[in-house]
Short mmCIF file of C-alpha atoms in Angstrom, two decimals:
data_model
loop_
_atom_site.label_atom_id
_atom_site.label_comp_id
_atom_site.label_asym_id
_atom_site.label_seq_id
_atom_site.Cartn_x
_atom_site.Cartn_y
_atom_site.Cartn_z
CA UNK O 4 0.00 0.00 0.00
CA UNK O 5 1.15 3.62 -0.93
CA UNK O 6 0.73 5.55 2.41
CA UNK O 7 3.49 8.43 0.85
CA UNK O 8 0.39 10.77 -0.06
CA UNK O 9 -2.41 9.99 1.73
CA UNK O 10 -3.89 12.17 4.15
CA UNK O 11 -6.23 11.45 7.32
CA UNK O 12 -8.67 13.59 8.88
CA UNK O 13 -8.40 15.10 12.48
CA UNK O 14 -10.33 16.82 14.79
CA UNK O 15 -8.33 20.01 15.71
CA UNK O 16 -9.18 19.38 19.12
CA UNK O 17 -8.62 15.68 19.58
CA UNK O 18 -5.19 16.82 17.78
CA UNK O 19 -4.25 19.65 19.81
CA UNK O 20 -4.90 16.80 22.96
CA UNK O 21 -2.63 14.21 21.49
CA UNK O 22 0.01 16.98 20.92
CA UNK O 23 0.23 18.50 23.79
CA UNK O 24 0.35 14.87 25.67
CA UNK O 25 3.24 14.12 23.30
CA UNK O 26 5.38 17.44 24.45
CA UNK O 27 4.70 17.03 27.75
CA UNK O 28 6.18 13.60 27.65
CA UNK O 29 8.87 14.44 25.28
CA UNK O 30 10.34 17.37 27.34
CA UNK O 31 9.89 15.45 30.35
CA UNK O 32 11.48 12.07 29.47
CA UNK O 33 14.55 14.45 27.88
CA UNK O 34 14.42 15.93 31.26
CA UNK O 35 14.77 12.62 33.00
CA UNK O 36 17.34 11.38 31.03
CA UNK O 37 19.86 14.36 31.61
CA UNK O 38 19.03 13.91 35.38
CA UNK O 39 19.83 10.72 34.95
CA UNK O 40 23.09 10.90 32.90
CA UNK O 41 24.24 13.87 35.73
CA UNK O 42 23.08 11.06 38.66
CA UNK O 43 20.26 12.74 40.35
CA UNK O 44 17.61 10.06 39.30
CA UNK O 45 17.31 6.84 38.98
CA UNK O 46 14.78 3.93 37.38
CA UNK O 47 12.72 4.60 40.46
CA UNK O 48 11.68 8.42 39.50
CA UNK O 49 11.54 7.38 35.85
CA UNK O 50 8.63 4.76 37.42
CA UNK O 51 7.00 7.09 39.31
CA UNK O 52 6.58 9.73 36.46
CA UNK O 53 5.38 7.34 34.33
CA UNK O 54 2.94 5.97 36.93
CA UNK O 55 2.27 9.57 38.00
CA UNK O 56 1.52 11.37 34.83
CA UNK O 57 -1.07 8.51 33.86
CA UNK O 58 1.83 7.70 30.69
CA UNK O 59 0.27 4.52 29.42
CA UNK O 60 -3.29 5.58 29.70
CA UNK O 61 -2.66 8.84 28.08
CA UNK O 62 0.01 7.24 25.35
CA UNK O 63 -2.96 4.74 24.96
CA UNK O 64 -5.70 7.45 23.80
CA UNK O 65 -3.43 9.36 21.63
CA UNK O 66 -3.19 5.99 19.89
CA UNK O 67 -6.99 5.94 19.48
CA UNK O 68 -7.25 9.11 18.14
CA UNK O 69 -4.36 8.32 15.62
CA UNK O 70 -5.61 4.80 14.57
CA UNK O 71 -9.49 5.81 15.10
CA UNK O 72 -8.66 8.72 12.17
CA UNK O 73 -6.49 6.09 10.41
CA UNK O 74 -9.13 3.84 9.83
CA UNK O 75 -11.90 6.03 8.88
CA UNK O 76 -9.77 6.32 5.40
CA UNK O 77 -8.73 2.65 5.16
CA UNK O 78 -10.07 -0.32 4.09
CA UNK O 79 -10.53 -3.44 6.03
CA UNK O 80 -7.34 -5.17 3.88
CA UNK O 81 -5.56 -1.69 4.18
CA UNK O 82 -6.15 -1.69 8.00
CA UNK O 83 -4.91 -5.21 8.06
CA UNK O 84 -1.79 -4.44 6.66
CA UNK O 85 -1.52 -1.42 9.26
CA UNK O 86 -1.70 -3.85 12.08
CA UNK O 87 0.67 -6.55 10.82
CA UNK O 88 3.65 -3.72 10.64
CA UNK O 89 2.21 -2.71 14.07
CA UNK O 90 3.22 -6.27 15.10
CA UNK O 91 6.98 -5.72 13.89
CA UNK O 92 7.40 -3.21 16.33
CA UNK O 93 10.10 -3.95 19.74
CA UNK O 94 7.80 -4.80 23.29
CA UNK O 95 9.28 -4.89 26.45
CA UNK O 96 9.45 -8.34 28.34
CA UNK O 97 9.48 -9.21 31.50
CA UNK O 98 12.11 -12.33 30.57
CA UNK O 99 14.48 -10.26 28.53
CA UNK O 100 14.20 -6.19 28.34
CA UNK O 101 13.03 -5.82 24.32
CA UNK O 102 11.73 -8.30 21.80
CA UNK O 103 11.54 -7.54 18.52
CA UNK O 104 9.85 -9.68 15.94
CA UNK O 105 12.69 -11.56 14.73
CA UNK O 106 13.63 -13.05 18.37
CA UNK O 107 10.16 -13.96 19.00
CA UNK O 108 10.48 -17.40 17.49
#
């Protein structure tokens, strides 16, 4: 599928949201890793951001937003094809840190 020059269709608003979630966590995580790098913090206030800020649920609905707008344009084969390269993407693991598709086997 050619995805070089097709558009989507956003609500400003629901846009505006996703952004500013996405600076906030941007500048933040840049933040945390220069206070880590200089030694004044640790996986333990990297933890408690994420758990603070509500990260994952707020990562989460800007992926909604994104895919929900995604698939309005797409067909059922196109969307398909949009979740199999979603699948080839790295996932932490409990066993090993990050797994990427090709150690999954």
């Amino acid at each position: 599928m050619d995805m070089s020059s097709r558009e989507i269709r956003l609500p400003l608003d629901q846009a505006v949201a996703v952004l500013l979630d996405l600076n906030e966590f941007v500048v933040s995580l840049d933040r945390l890793g220069s206070r880590q790098a200089g030694g004044t913090a640790d996986e333990h206030t990297v933890g408690k951001f994420i758990a603070d800020w509500d990260v994952a649920r707020r990562l989460a609905h800007a992926r909604g937003v994104i895919g929900a707008a995604v698939d309005e344009e797409l067909t059922l084969e196109e969307q398909l094809e949009i979740e199999d390269l979603g699948e080839g993407g790295r996932f932490y693991t409990d066993d090993v840190g990050y797994l990427s598709p090709d150690e999954s086997t």
